[in-house]
Amino acid sequence: MTDPAASSPLAGPAPEPVSLYVHVPFCVSKCAYCDFYSRAGGEALRRPFVDAALFEAGHWSHYDLLDDVPTLYIGGGTPTLLGDDLVRLVRGLIETARLRADAELTVETNPETTDAALVAALVKEGVNRFSLGVQSFDDDVLRTLGRCHDAERARAATRILRDSGAGFSIDLICGVPGQTTASWDATLEEAVRCGARHLSVYPLTVEEGTPLDAAVRAGTVPAPDPDDAADMMLAAEMALAAAGMPRYEVASYAQPGHESRHNLVYWTGGSYLGVGPHAASMLTAEQYRRVAEGEGWATPPASEPPCARARFTREASLEEYVRRPLADPGPVEFLDADETAREDAMLGLRTTAGITAAQADAAGAVEALVGLAEQGLVRVTESADGESRWRTTEQGWLLGNRVFEAVWTAEDPSRP
Ligand code: SF4
C-alpha cells in the first residue's frame, strides 16, 4: 500500500460528490426476520469499532473522496446502542469529512435505545434526521417479528424525536403473519399522527437462515401471504397520500421536501462510500481508480464500452474489522457504460419521477418498456415543458420486480 496522501491529486478538478454511509453492526438482540450484518450485544467491541470507523473514514479522506459530502447516513444495526460513542463517531466524521453546509445527516435508531439526552446530544452535533425502526404499533405483530420493544416504547421514541427538533422517518412492515387489516390501519393512523415526515413501508420477506425462516419451515408460523402484503401496501399508499405524504419511491413516502436525500443518491446512480464491516460502496471509475492505484486493488478493465462505475463490499467480520479496518474489498463489480445506463433506468423506475425518454433509450430499454406498457405496468407521461418520462403505474408498483427485471435484462437491439 502506498501513501495515499502522496498520490492524492490535490490540484485536480473539483471533487464529485460522494455520500458517506457508516454501518454500525450492533443491536440489543436479533429480530426474528433479520439477515442484516449486526451482532446482539458485542459491548466490548463497540469502542474499538468507533475507533476503527474513524480511522477508516480518515484514510479514505486522503483520496479526496470526502471533500464534498452531500449526505451522511449512520445506519445499522442500531447506532444509538453506541450511546456516547455514537456522539464521538458523529463528531469525528464531521471533523474528517467536508460535509456540505446543507448536508443531510441521518442516524438510524430503534425505540429501545432512543434516549432523549442522547438524541439531544446528536442534534447538537449536527444530526438533522433520524430513522426509527417502529415496524408496527401492535404488540402482537412486534412479538411475531421478534422485536425487543413494544408499541408503548415505540410511541415514547416518536415523542422524543418529535420534540428534538430534527426531522424523522419511521419504518413499518406489513404482510406479517397474523397481522389483520384493522391492526395495519391502526398502525398507519398512528404513523401519520406521530410527527414523522417520512415513512418507509416494506412487505415482510422471509430470509433464509433466520429464526422466522425456521419457524415457517417448522409450521409454527404461517408463511406471509403476498396478497395480504399487496393489499396493505395499497392501503398504505392511499392513507399516506391522504395525509400529505405521497409515495416517491416504491417503498418510501414523504411530505414534499422531506424525501430521503441519502436514499435518492442510491436510486439515481450517485457515488457513495461505505465505512464499517459489510458496508457497500459505489464509485465512479475515476474515483475508484484513484483508490485502487493507491491501495493496490484490482483496477478497472480496459473495455469497450468503458468502465463507468465500480461497486464493492468489504466483508470483514467485526473482529477482523476492528483489527484491520482497511482490509481489501471482496470481488469488485465493474459496470460498463451500458450496464450503468440500464441500472440507472431500473432504479429510476423505482421512483415516481420515473426516467426520461433519453434515459430509456440509453439503457436500450425502450422495447422492454413498450412491452411493460402493454401489460399496464408503466406508462409514458409528458410534463408541461414537453419532456416525456416513463413512469411505473399503480399495477406496476404491485409487480415491481417484473418491471425492474425487464429493464435490467433489456437487450439493446442496436448492440452486436
Ligand atoms: S434492529 Fe434492525 S438490524 Fe437490528 S436485528 Fe432488528 S432488524 Fe436487524
Coordinates of C-alpha atoms and ligand atoms in Angstrom, one line a residue, residues 27 29-31 33-34 36 38 76-78 110 147, ligand 1:
C27 CA -28.2 -4.5 18.2
S29 CA -31.0 -8.5 20.2
K30 CA -31.6 -10.0 16.8
C31 CA -35.1 -9.7 15.3
Y33 CA -36.6 -11.8 10.4
C34 CA -33.3 -10.0 10.2
F36 CA -28.5 -7.7 8.2
S38 CA -25.3 -7.0 13.1
G76 CA -27.1 -0.5 11.1
G77 CA -27.7 -2.3 13.2
T78 CA -28.7 0.1 15.9
N110 CA -34.7 1.8 17.4
R147 CA -38.7 -7.1 18.1
Ligands
SF4_1 S1 -33.0 -3.9 14.9 FE1 -32.8 -3.9 12.7 S2 -30.6 -4.6 12.3 FE2 -31.1 -5.0 14.5 S3 -31.7 -7.1 14.5 FE3 -33.6 -5.9 14.3 S4 -34.0 -5.7 12.1 FE4 -31.8 -6.4 12.4

